[in-house]
Amino acid sequence: MNNPITNAQSEKLDYTFHDAGSNAKTLVLIGHGVTGNKDRPWAPALGKALANAGCHALRFSFSGNGNSEGTFQDSTISKEVADLAAVITAAQNAGHSHITYAGHSMGGAVGVLAAAKDPRIQALISLAGMVHTAKFAQTEFGDVTPDQGNMWDDDDCPLSSTFVNDMTTIDTVLPLAPQVQVPWLLVHGTADDVVPIQESRDIFAQANQPKKLVEIPDADHVFSEQGLPPMLDAVIAWLDDPLAS
């Protein structure tokens, strides 16, 4: 794929395509979490690993993040669900029919919302996926005044009331788990101090079969250092399983 991808607001989304060759059938779309982008270390590592394993991969930055167009203040889960839909449409227009979505952190909540209603997503991967959105916003940013302060004291990531209101309105994606009717892999590190591993355990318990939860001992939220190889291995092994297709 090399054509521009734009969302409903005509904002161009930055992406990188990992070509696995003409025999590849599956395309894995890779979405990041809050304040992230397509170039966080775990994302290119996953894209390369997927291509080496025979799956196309496309990692992209949601609007307002990284080099994608749009403003960070408008970045919400709801808008990112629409961004993902635009990426899927572009992928289908490019001839890709079997689409898996892999979302990290807040991108995991995006995946649940999208997969619950969009039949074009044929398999779902949640990497340290956020489940309880209102709780996350309160825990991480409850002492910051929206439209005045920043996320984690980062001047490039202002905390907007638009973001907080969307997180609060969604509240949790847990009730949507039974509506996800596709194979679902959840991968989470036991040392995650941003999104507790219990969130993956909670939603896994509500999910349909076929489903799989992989807990990686001592891995942090972004699967850094020793957490990265087992995360990659878990994703590749699952995609090789006939249940995932």
PDB file of C-alpha atoms in Angstrom, residues 13 38 66 208:
ATOM      1  CA  LEU A  13      -3.008   9.584   8.539  1.00  0.00           C
ATOM      2  CA  LYS A  38       3.246   4.319  14.995  1.00  0.00           C
ATOM      3  CA  GLY A  66       2.868  11.493  15.455  1.00  0.00           C
ATOM      4  CA  ASN A 208     -16.466 -15.385  23.489  1.00  0.00           C
TER       5      ASN A 208
END
